[in-house]
mmCIF file of C-alpha atoms in Angstrom:
data_model
loop_
_atom_site.group_PDB
_atom_site.id
_atom_site.type_symbol
_atom_site.label_atom_id
_atom_site.label_comp_id
_atom_site.label_asym_id
_atom_site.label_seq_id
_atom_site.Cartn_x
_atom_site.Cartn_y
_atom_site.Cartn_z
ATOM 1 C CA PHE H 1 -15.314 -12.225 17.716
ATOM 2 C CA GLN H 2 -12.957 -13.525 15.066
ATOM 3 C CA VAL H 3 -9.170 -13.461 14.727
ATOM 4 C CA SER H 4 -7.557 -13.723 11.299
ATOM 5 C CA GLN H 5 -4.001 -13.443 10.014
ATOM 6 C CA ASN H 6 -3.479 -11.792 6.620
ATOM 7 C CA PRO H 7 -7.146 -12.355 5.636
ATOM 8 C CA GLY H 8 -7.671 -12.818 1.905
ATOM 9 C CA CYS H 9 -3.926 -12.984 1.252
ATOM 10 C CA ASP H 10 -2.989 -15.703 -1.278
ATOM 11 C CA LYS H 11 0.143 -17.873 -1.324
ATOM 12 C CA ASP H 12 2.282 -15.340 -3.185
ATOM 13 C CA CYS H 13 1.073 -12.586 -0.885
ATOM 14 C CA GLN H 14 1.869 -14.648 2.221
ATOM 15 C CA GLY H 15 5.437 -15.001 0.948
ATOM 16 C CA GLU H 16 5.895 -11.258 1.478
ATOM 17 C CA PHE H 17 5.180 -11.687 5.229
ATOM 18 C CA PRO H 18 2.740 -8.779 5.657
ATOM 19 C CA ASN H 19 2.172 -9.829 9.314
ATOM 20 C CA LEU H 20 -1.301 -8.279 9.502
ATOM 21 C CA VAL H 21 -3.701 -9.424 12.218
ATOM 22 C CA HIS H 22 -7.383 -8.465 12.212
ATOM 23 C CA VAL H 23 -9.563 -9.031 15.264
ATOM 24 C CA SER H 24 -13.263 -8.242 14.956
ATOM 25 C CA ALA H 25 -15.672 -8.080 17.882
ATOM 26 C CA LYS H 26 -19.422 -7.571 17.502
ATOM 27 C CA ASN H 27 -21.873 -5.796 19.746
ATOM 28 C CA ALA H 28 -25.632 -5.479 19.355
ATOM 29 C CA ASN H 29 -25.241 -1.901 18.100
ATOM 30 C CA PHE H 30 -21.734 -1.691 16.645
ATOM 31 C CA SER H 31 -18.605 -3.655 15.800
ATOM 32 C CA THR H 32 -14.984 -3.065 16.745
ATOM 33 C CA HIS H 33 -12.030 -3.966 14.552
ATOM 34 C CA PHE H 34 -8.453 -4.227 15.791
ATOM 35 C CA PHE H 35 -5.619 -4.167 13.270
ATOM 36 C CA THR H 36 -1.976 -4.820 14.130
ATOM 37 C CA ALA H 37 1.005 -5.036 11.784
ATOM 38 C CA ALA H 38 4.791 -4.713 11.550
ATOM 39 C CA SER H 39 6.456 -5.515 8.231
ATOM 40 C CA ALA H 40 7.982 -4.149 5.060
ATOM 41 C CA VAL H 41 4.427 -3.889 3.707
ATOM 42 C CA PHE H 42 2.894 -2.012 6.662
ATOM 43 C CA GLY H 43 5.942 -0.294 8.113
ATOM 44 C CA ALA H 44 6.615 0.337 11.798
ATOM 45 C CA PRO H 45 4.811 -1.698 14.496
ATOM 46 C CA SER H 46 1.280 -0.301 14.710
ATOM 47 C CA ILE H 47 -2.016 -0.952 16.477
ATOM 48 C CA PHE H 48 -5.327 0.567 15.380
ATOM 49 C CA ILE H 49 -8.942 0.334 16.473
ATOM 50 C CA VAL H 50 -11.787 1.032 14.071
ATOM 51 C CA LYS H 51 -15.330 1.284 15.419
ATOM 52 C CA SER H 52 -18.189 0.769 12.971
ATOM 53 C CA ALA H 53 -21.836 1.708 13.411
ATOM 54 C CA LYS H 54 -22.747 -1.617 11.805
ATOM 55 C CA PRO H 55 -22.571 -4.827 13.897
ATOM 56 C CA ASN H 56 -21.955 -6.872 10.729
ATOM 57 C CA ALA H 57 -19.747 -4.362 8.965
ATOM 58 C CA ASN H 58 -18.037 -5.539 5.813
ATOM 59 C CA VAL H 59 -14.243 -5.364 6.010
ATOM 60 C CA THR H 60 -12.430 -5.228 2.683
ATOM 61 C CA LEU H 61 -8.688 -5.769 2.285
ATOM 62 C CA ASP H 62 -7.477 -4.993 -1.220
ATOM 63 C CA TRP H 63 -4.060 -6.643 -1.296
ATOM 64 C CA LYS H 64 -3.293 -5.251 -4.745
ATOM 65 C CA LYS H 65 -3.645 -1.747 -3.305
ATOM 66 C CA LEU H 66 -1.773 -2.676 -0.138
ATOM 67 C CA PHE H 67 1.262 -3.852 -2.117
ATOM 68 C CA ASP H 68 1.094 -0.868 -4.453
ATOM 69 C CA ASN H 69 3.197 2.234 -3.811
ATOM 70 C CA ASN H 70 -0.069 4.030 -3.133
ATOM 71 C CA MET H 71 -1.745 2.196 -0.236
ATOM 72 C CA TYR H 72 -4.745 4.511 0.082
ATOM 73 C CA ASP H 73 -7.944 2.727 1.128
ATOM 74 C CA GLY H 74 -6.342 -0.691 1.017
ATOM 75 C CA ILE H 75 -8.358 -1.459 4.158
ATOM 76 C CA LYS H 76 -11.988 -0.324 4.253
ATOM 77 C CA ILE H 77 -14.476 -0.853 7.080
ATOM 78 C CA GLU H 78 -18.134 -0.262 6.331
ATOM 79 C CA GLY H 79 -19.771 2.379 8.509
ATOM 80 C CA ALA H 80 -16.526 3.372 10.275
ATOM 81 C CA THR H 81 -16.967 6.221 12.768
ATOM 82 C CA ASP H 82 -13.886 6.069 15.032
ATOM 83 C CA ILE H 83 -10.353 5.316 13.864
ATOM 84 C CA TYR H 84 -7.522 5.699 16.333
ATOM 85 C CA GLY H 85 -4.251 4.049 17.252
ATOM 86 C CA LEU H 86 -0.506 4.368 17.497
ATOM 87 C CA SER H 87 2.706 3.494 15.707
ATOM 88 C CA TYR H 88 6.107 2.934 17.290
ATOM 89 C CA LEU H 89 7.870 5.226 14.874
ATOM 90 C CA SER H 90 11.395 5.390 16.293
ATOM 91 C CA ILE H 91 13.997 4.580 18.908
ATOM 92 C CA PHE H 92 16.294 7.441 19.848
ATOM 93 C CA ASP H 93 19.300 8.085 22.031
ATOM 94 C CA PHE H 94 21.218 11.187 23.051
ATOM 95 C CA ARG H 95 24.124 11.949 25.365
ATOM 96 C CA ASP H 96 22.930 13.150 28.746
ATOM 97 C CA PRO H 97 25.948 13.542 31.082
ATOM 98 C CA SER H 98 24.033 16.007 33.284
ATOM 99 C CA ASP H 99 21.218 13.472 33.688
ATOM 100 C CA ASN H 100 18.453 16.043 33.235
ATOM 101 C CA SER H 101 16.709 14.176 30.385
ATOM 102 C CA ASP H 102 15.131 17.300 28.941
ATOM 103 C CA LEU H 103 13.712 15.935 25.705
ATOM 104 C CA SER H 104 12.566 19.292 24.384
ATOM 105 C CA ILE H 105 16.096 20.701 24.582
ATOM 106 C CA ALA H 106 17.744 17.477 23.431
ATOM 107 C CA ARG H 107 15.695 17.280 20.232
ATOM 108 C CA LYS H 108 16.469 20.888 19.305
ATOM 109 C CA SER H 109 20.066 21.454 20.381
ATOM 110 C CA ASN H 110 21.767 18.212 21.429
ATOM 111 C CA GLU H 111 24.021 17.300 18.516
ATOM 112 C CA SER H 112 24.217 13.712 19.749
ATOM 113 C CA PHE H 113 20.440 13.182 19.403
ATOM 114 C CA GLN H 114 19.995 10.237 17.036
ATOM 115 C CA GLU H 115 16.634 8.892 15.877
ATOM 116 C CA TYR H 116 16.442 5.409 14.362
ATOM 117 C CA TYR H 117 13.192 4.735 12.523
ATOM 118 C CA LEU H 118 11.557 1.380 13.065
ATOM 119 C CA THR H 119 10.553 1.291 9.401
ATOM 120 C CA GLN H 120 14.190 0.297 8.796
ATOM 121 C CA PHE H 121 13.752 -3.093 10.473
ATOM 122 C CA GLU H 122 12.226 -6.368 9.326
ATOM 123 C CA TYR H 123 9.778 -8.176 11.591
ATOM 124 C CA SER H 124 8.279 -11.555 12.269
ATOM 125 C CA LEU H 125 4.898 -12.307 13.799
ATOM 126 C CA ALA H 126 6.098 -14.225 16.851
ATOM 127 C CA LYS H 127 2.712 -14.953 18.456
ATOM 128 C CA VAL H 128 -0.987 -14.495 17.822
ATOM 129 C CA ASP H 129 -3.796 -15.859 19.998
ATOM 130 C CA PHE H 130 -6.808 -17.025 18.028
ATOM 131 C CA THR H 131 -8.932 -17.376 21.167
ATOM 132 C CA PRO H 132 -8.965 -15.079 24.218
ATOM 133 C CA ASP H 133 -7.637 -16.191 27.561
ATOM 134 C CA PRO H 134 -10.702 -17.330 29.547
ATOM 135 C CA ASP H 135 -9.460 -15.692 32.753
ATOM 136 C CA THR H 136 -8.404 -12.306 31.413
ATOM 137 C CA GLY H 137 -10.379 -11.924 28.189
ATOM 138 C CA LEU H 138 -7.128 -11.051 26.410
ATOM 139 C CA ILE H 139 -5.802 -11.821 22.971
ATOM 140 C CA GLU H 140 -2.047 -11.250 22.671
ATOM 141 C CA ILE H 141 -0.087 -10.476 19.514
ATOM 142 C CA HIS H 142 3.725 -10.274 19.506
ATOM 143 C CA TYR H 143 6.125 -8.896 16.882
ATOM 144 C CA ARG H 144 9.905 -9.263 16.874
ATOM 145 C CA SER H 145 12.561 -7.563 14.767
ATOM 146 C CA GLU H 146 14.619 -9.867 12.566
ATOM 147 C CA PRO H 147 18.384 -9.679 11.889
ATOM 148 C CA ARG H 148 18.048 -10.059 8.113
ATOM 149 C CA ARG H 149 18.301 -6.321 7.573
ATOM 150 C CA ARG H 150 21.489 -5.093 9.216
ATOM 151 C CA HIS H 151 21.181 -2.037 11.434
ATOM 152 C CA LYS H 152 23.656 -0.384 13.783
ATOM 153 C CA LEU H 153 21.298 -0.779 16.762
ATOM 154 C CA LEU H 154 21.153 -4.534 16.169
ATOM 155 C CA LYS H 155 24.701 -5.217 15.009
ATOM 156 C CA ASP H 156 25.601 -7.273 18.103
ATOM 157 C CA GLY H 157 22.613 -9.581 17.777
ATOM 158 C CA GLY H 158 20.060 -7.417 19.578
ATOM 159 C CA HIS H 159 16.392 -7.144 18.776
ATOM 160 C CA ILE H 160 13.215 -5.326 19.781
ATOM 161 C CA GLU H 161 9.789 -6.742 20.563
ATOM 162 C CA VAL H 162 6.357 -5.140 20.440
ATOM 163 C CA LYS H 163 3.391 -6.765 22.158
ATOM 164 C CA ALA H 164 -0.283 -5.867 21.914
ATOM 165 C CA SER H 165 -2.902 -7.087 24.381
ATOM 166 C CA LEU H 166 -6.488 -6.688 23.209
ATOM 167 C CA TRP H 167 -9.440 -6.836 25.601
ATOM 168 C CA ILE H 168 -12.194 -8.789 23.864
ATOM 169 C CA PHE H 169 -14.507 -8.893 26.866
ATOM 170 C CA ILE H 170 -14.536 -7.973 30.565
ATOM 171 C CA PRO H 171 -14.490 -11.246 32.530
ATOM 172 C CA THR H 172 -14.388 -9.760 36.040
ATOM 173 C CA LYS H 173 -14.993 -6.561 37.973
ATOM 174 C CA ASP H 174 -11.268 -6.034 38.337
ATOM 175 C CA ASP H 175 -10.750 -2.264 38.294
ATOM 176 C CA GLU H 176 -7.961 -2.306 35.744
ATOM 177 C CA ILE H 177 -9.812 -4.411 33.207
ATOM 178 C CA GLU H 178 -13.039 -2.508 33.864
ATOM 179 C CA ARG H 179 -11.205 0.744 33.287
ATOM 180 C CA LEU H 180 -9.767 -0.440 29.998
ATOM 181 C CA GLN H 181 -13.223 -1.073 28.532
ATOM 182 C CA GLY H 182 -13.295 -4.562 27.051
ATOM 183 C CA GLY H 183 -13.782 -4.528 23.300
ATOM 184 C CA LEU H 184 -12.618 -0.929 22.886
ATOM 185 C CA SER H 185 -9.117 -0.930 24.353
ATOM 186 C CA PHE H 186 -5.651 -2.311 23.987
ATOM 187 C CA ARG H 187 -2.408 -2.263 25.895
ATOM 188 C CA SER H 188 0.938 -2.241 24.167
ATOM 189 C CA MET H 189 4.536 -2.750 25.262
ATOM 190 C CA ILE H 190 7.880 -2.312 23.524
ATOM 191 C CA SER H 191 11.075 -3.934 24.805
ATOM 192 C CA PHE H 192 14.786 -3.668 23.955
ATOM 193 C CA HIS H 193 17.087 -6.690 23.989
ATOM 194 C CA GLY H 194 20.852 -6.241 23.582
ATOM 195 C CA LEU H 195 20.827 -3.060 21.514
ATOM 196 C CA THR H 196 24.103 -1.407 20.523
ATOM 197 C CA ILE H 197 24.526 2.283 21.412
ATOM 198 C CA LEU H 198 27.478 4.627 20.971
ATOM 199 C CA HIS H 199 27.856 6.311 24.358
ATOM 200 C CA PRO H 200 27.602 4.972 27.929
ATOM 201 C CA ASP H 201 26.058 8.236 29.161
ATOM 202 C CA SER H 202 23.231 8.138 26.619
ATOM 203 C CA LYS H 203 19.531 8.151 27.316
ATOM 204 C CA LEU H 204 17.424 5.748 25.299
ATOM 205 C CA GLY H 205 13.779 6.214 24.389
ATOM 206 C CA VAL H 206 10.855 5.694 22.017
ATOM 207 C CA GLY H 207 9.011 7.965 19.588
ATOM 208 C CA VAL H 208 5.284 7.163 19.417
ATOM 209 C CA ALA H 209 3.002 8.522 16.690
ATOM 210 C CA LEU H 210 -0.603 8.968 17.871
ATOM 211 C CA PHE H 211 -3.550 9.002 15.468
ATOM 212 C CA SER H 212 -7.209 9.958 15.842
ATOM 213 C CA ASN H 213 -9.963 11.019 13.459
ATOM 214 C CA ILE H 214 -11.708 12.914 16.269
ATOM 215 C CA SER H 215 -9.397 15.918 16.545
ATOM 216 C CA LEU H 216 -9.892 19.135 14.621
ATOM 217 C CA SER H 217 -7.413 21.481 16.266
ATOM 218 C CA SER H 218 -3.874 21.711 14.951
ATOM 219 C CA SER H 219 -2.594 22.197 18.496
ATOM 220 C CA GLY H 220 -5.114 20.432 20.730
ATOM 221 C CA ASP H 221 -5.011 16.863 19.472
ATOM 222 C CA PHE H 222 -5.718 14.287 22.170
ATOM 223 C CA ARG H 223 -6.355 17.022 24.722
ATOM 224 C CA GLU H 224 -9.520 18.618 26.036
ATOM 225 C CA SER H 225 -11.042 20.305 23.029
ATOM 226 C CA LYS H 226 -14.269 21.297 21.331
ATOM 227 C CA TYR H 227 -15.898 19.804 18.256
ATOM 228 C CA LEU H 228 -17.961 21.981 15.918
ATOM 229 C CA ASP H 229 -20.374 20.186 13.612
ATOM 230 C CA ASP H 230 -22.767 21.374 10.977
ATOM 231 C CA PHE H 231 -24.182 18.034 9.911
ATOM 232 C CA ASP H 232 -27.773 18.934 10.823
ATOM 233 C CA GLY H 233 -27.521 22.521 9.658
ATOM 234 C CA SER H 234 -27.719 24.047 13.113
ATOM 235 C CA GLY H 235 -23.990 24.670 13.461
ATOM 236 C CA ARG H 236 -24.218 24.029 17.175
ATOM 237 C CA ASN H 237 -21.153 23.163 19.226
ATOM 238 C CA ARG H 238 -20.720 19.718 20.702
ATOM 239 C CA ASP H 239 -18.080 19.188 23.371
ATOM 240 C CA PHE H 240 -15.827 16.179 23.667
ATOM 241 C CA PHE H 241 -13.013 15.491 26.073
ATOM 242 C CA VAL H 242 -9.848 13.581 25.283
ATOM 243 C CA HIS H 243 -7.088 13.351 27.866
ATOM 244 C CA LEU H 244 -3.495 12.385 27.131
ATOM 245 C CA ASN H 245 -1.097 11.161 29.818
ATOM 246 C CA GLU H 246 -3.684 11.217 32.564
ATOM 247 C CA GLU H 247 -1.844 10.200 35.717
ATOM 248 C CA SER H 248 -4.882 9.399 37.840
ATOM 249 C CA SER H 249 -5.501 5.689 38.329
ATOM 250 C CA ARG H 250 -9.228 6.150 38.800
ATOM 251 C CA SER H 251 -11.613 4.932 36.149
ATOM 252 C CA PHE H 252 -12.415 7.180 33.245
ATOM 253 C CA VAL H 253 -15.893 7.427 31.806
ATOM 254 C CA LEU H 254 -16.545 7.611 28.087
ATOM 255 C CA GLU H 255 -18.893 10.560 28.387
ATOM 256 C CA LYS H 256 -20.340 13.260 26.190
ATOM 257 C CA PRO H 257 -19.900 11.448 22.887
ATOM 258 C CA PHE H 258 -20.861 13.498 19.885
ATOM 259 C CA GLU H 259 -23.352 12.007 17.477
ATOM 260 C CA PHE H 260 -23.777 11.818 13.746
ATOM 261 C CA PRO H 261 -27.338 11.753 12.361
ATOM 262 C CA PRO H 262 -28.405 8.891 10.081
ATOM 263 C CA ASN H 263 -27.164 8.870 6.503
ATOM 264 C CA GLN H 264 -26.627 6.358 3.704
ATOM 265 C CA THR H 265 -23.439 4.995 5.249
ATOM 266 C CA THR H 266 -24.656 4.826 8.844
ATOM 267 C CA PRO H 267 -28.445 4.337 8.946
ATOM 268 C CA LYS H 268 -28.567 4.781 12.722
ATOM 269 C CA THR H 269 -27.543 7.745 14.835
ATOM 270 C CA THR H 270 -23.991 6.958 15.914
ATOM 271 C CA SER H 271 -21.640 8.345 18.498
ATOM 272 C CA GLN H 272 -17.861 8.479 18.602
ATOM 273 C CA THR H 273 -15.735 7.184 21.431
ATOM 274 C CA MET H 274 -13.389 9.404 23.404
ATOM 275 C CA VAL H 275 -9.707 8.564 22.926
ATOM 276 C CA LEU H 276 -7.458 8.282 25.957
ATOM 277 C CA PHE H 277 -3.767 7.499 25.600
ATOM 278 C CA ARG H 278 -2.319 6.499 28.951
ATOM 279 C CA ALA H 279 1.484 6.391 28.886
ATOM 280 C CA GLY H 280 3.054 4.154 31.528
ATOM 281 C CA ALA H 281 4.974 6.187 34.114
ATOM 282 C CA THR H 282 7.588 3.464 34.630
ATOM 283 C CA GLY H 283 9.451 0.894 32.595
ATOM 284 C CA GLN H 284 11.389 -2.181 33.629
ATOM 285 C CA LEU H 285 15.118 -2.948 33.552
ATOM 286 C CA GLN H 286 17.150 -6.107 34.084
ATOM 287 C CA ASP H 287 14.508 -8.570 33.015
ATOM 288 C CA LYS H 288 11.686 -6.811 34.908
ATOM 289 C CA SER H 289 13.436 -6.861 38.288
ATOM 290 C CA GLU H 290 14.072 -3.101 38.456
ATOM 291 C CA SER H 291 11.764 -0.179 37.675
ATOM 292 C CA VAL H 292 12.805 3.014 35.916
ATOM 293 C CA SER H 293 10.921 6.277 35.440
ATOM 294 C CA VAL H 294 9.729 7.175 31.954
ATOM 295 C CA ILE H 295 10.022 10.854 31.040
ATOM 296 C CA PRO H 296 7.474 12.150 28.497
ATOM 297 C CA GLY H 297 8.500 14.821 26.035
ATOM 298 C CA PRO H 298 6.252 17.365 24.330
ATOM 299 C CA GLN H 299 3.866 16.484 21.531
ATOM 300 C CA SER H 300 4.672 17.841 18.104
ATOM 301 C CA PRO H 301 3.491 17.562 14.504
ATOM 302 C CA LEU H 302 5.451 15.169 12.345
ATOM 303 C CA ARG H 303 8.206 16.807 10.329
ATOM 304 C CA PRO H 304 8.154 16.123 6.572
ATOM 305 C CA ASN H 305 10.892 13.478 6.824
ATOM 306 C CA GLN H 306 9.007 11.781 9.675
ATOM 307 C CA LYS H 307 5.724 11.869 7.807
ATOM 308 C CA GLY H 308 7.557 10.257 4.919
ATOM 309 C CA ARG H 309 8.014 7.239 7.186
ATOM 310 C CA LEU H 310 4.258 6.710 6.881
ATOM 311 C CA SER H 311 4.502 6.130 3.119
ATOM 312 C CA ARG H 312 4.037 2.452 3.908
ATOM 313 C CA SER H 313 1.907 2.243 7.018
ATOM 314 C CA LEU H 314 -1.219 0.816 8.539
ATOM 315 C CA ALA H 315 -2.395 4.402 9.058
ATOM 316 C CA LYS H 316 -2.207 5.139 5.336
ATOM 317 C CA ALA H 317 -4.049 1.932 4.437
ATOM 318 C CA ILE H 318 -6.915 2.664 6.857
ATOM 319 C CA TYR H 319 -7.238 6.477 6.715
ATOM 320 C CA GLY H 320 -6.622 6.758 2.986
ATOM 321 C CA ARG H 321 -5.745 10.180 1.578
ATOM 322 C CA ASN H 322 -6.880 11.901 4.773
ATOM 323 C CA VAL H 323 -3.622 10.871 6.422
ATOM 324 C CA ASP H 324 -1.760 13.285 4.126
ATOM 325 C CA GLN H 325 -3.843 16.386 4.747
ATOM 326 C CA ASN H 326 -2.652 19.378 6.728
ATOM 327 C CA PHE H 327 -4.769 21.108 9.344
ATOM 328 C CA GLN H 328 -6.625 24.206 8.225
ATOM 329 C CA THR H 329 -8.791 26.568 10.253
ATOM 330 C CA VAL H 330 -12.229 24.955 10.131
ATOM 331 C CA ARG H 331 -15.338 26.750 11.385
ATOM 332 C CA LYS H 332 -17.962 24.587 9.743
ATOM 333 C CA ILE H 333 -17.811 21.081 8.436
ATOM 334 C CA GLY H 334 -19.965 20.419 5.423
ATOM 335 C CA LYS H 335 -21.538 17.039 4.950
ATOM 336 C CA LYS H 336 -19.040 16.096 2.257
ATOM 337 C CA LYS H 337 -15.898 17.359 3.948
ATOM 338 C CA SER H 338 -13.665 14.805 5.646
ATOM 339 C CA THR H 339 -12.678 15.268 9.246
ATOM 340 C CA PRO H 340 -8.946 16.050 9.553
ATOM 341 C CA ILE H 341 -6.784 13.342 11.070
ATOM 342 C CA GLY H 342 -5.038 14.216 14.317
ATOM 343 C CA ILE H 343 -1.416 13.011 14.157
ATOM 344 C CA ARG H 344 1.100 13.806 16.864
ATOM 345 C CA LEU H 345 4.559 12.470 17.710
ATOM 346 C CA GLN H 346 5.626 12.184 21.327
ATOM 347 C CA HIS H 347 8.991 11.016 22.648
ATOM 348 C CA PHE H 348 9.463 9.092 25.891
ATOM 349 C CA ALA H 349 12.901 8.603 27.492
ATOM 350 C CA LEU H 350 13.948 5.987 30.022
ATOM 351 C CA ALA H 351 15.564 7.694 33.028
ATOM 352 C CA ALA H 352 18.428 5.209 33.242
ATOM 353 C CA PRO H 353 21.946 4.925 31.790
ATOM 354 C CA GLY H 354 21.699 4.005 28.141
ATOM 355 C CA GLN H 355 23.777 0.856 28.495
ATOM 356 C CA LEU H 356 21.326 -0.562 31.038
ATOM 357 C CA SER H 357 18.336 0.319 28.883
ATOM 358 C CA ALA H 358 19.982 -1.118 25.779
ATOM 359 C CA LYS H 359 20.738 -4.408 27.511
ATOM 360 C CA TYR H 360 17.119 -4.894 28.518
ATOM 361 C CA ALA H 361 14.261 -2.462 28.998
ATOM 362 C CA SER H 362 10.513 -2.709 28.557
ATOM 363 C CA TRP H 363 7.802 -0.047 28.561
#
């Protein structure tokens, strides 16, 4: 494995504080590449995994493209088959005097619903581990919002933090670490510190954008679905299973991967990894001494103004122009046609009075 910060970025580039971290891990048959970022260059705090069919895949970062208004293909990974991840797109609050926390209704009809996009903040890279912890196999990366750009949520000196924990290897048979599949998984946490909100009876929460290049359905992203391929001319169906918000604590098995036959880019037959997004059912209040339930809202496509928040984003740099495409009904995929990118936004509310959550909450 190798950990690098802003690789290939010269002195002038470093002065822009892109805050990009790249972690590469090699296997005998493939390589895995973690990318994390939060900055004016890469937008909202984001974590992505790219799996390549090549153990020694070339990774190219074109900083000229990354600083350009058009970031397409600023990051290219040779032989990439799987690209998935998440972005913390927003923090929201809404008045909830009845304490029912119905996010679907609040987003549509609650006039007090306010969404604050995390692209509006500046960030610093507070911590990056260049070697994994020998006991846990973890590398940790921390981002923190900075007060240089004034924002109403932070006007009283508050800040937010986003932490990513990457499993580089599985050091023990501990069920949790085993379940999270060392080298293919990450855990992330966002925390609020002294935020300023308008109403004491508000609910506070987070909007998370989920990304995957596996999905084809405009309505079934990240859920059990079916993949239709025509790469070998047979047009046969291949099934894959992706579960979102699975509440069971038992291990999940990465089963029934679908395979791509050899081609010029990937000389070996390669398979894609199933994507599971497991949202924590509880958060913490009062400096982790008190638990609070986390209420998930429905998934939805990004609205045009929300998708505009990806104009500078890690997703745009990695996916390229595919991140802009809309879903169309697809019955057959030709060899030259790109797979649509599954993008969904999901809101999660903390079931606690907003003032408590704003003072300190982590999820």
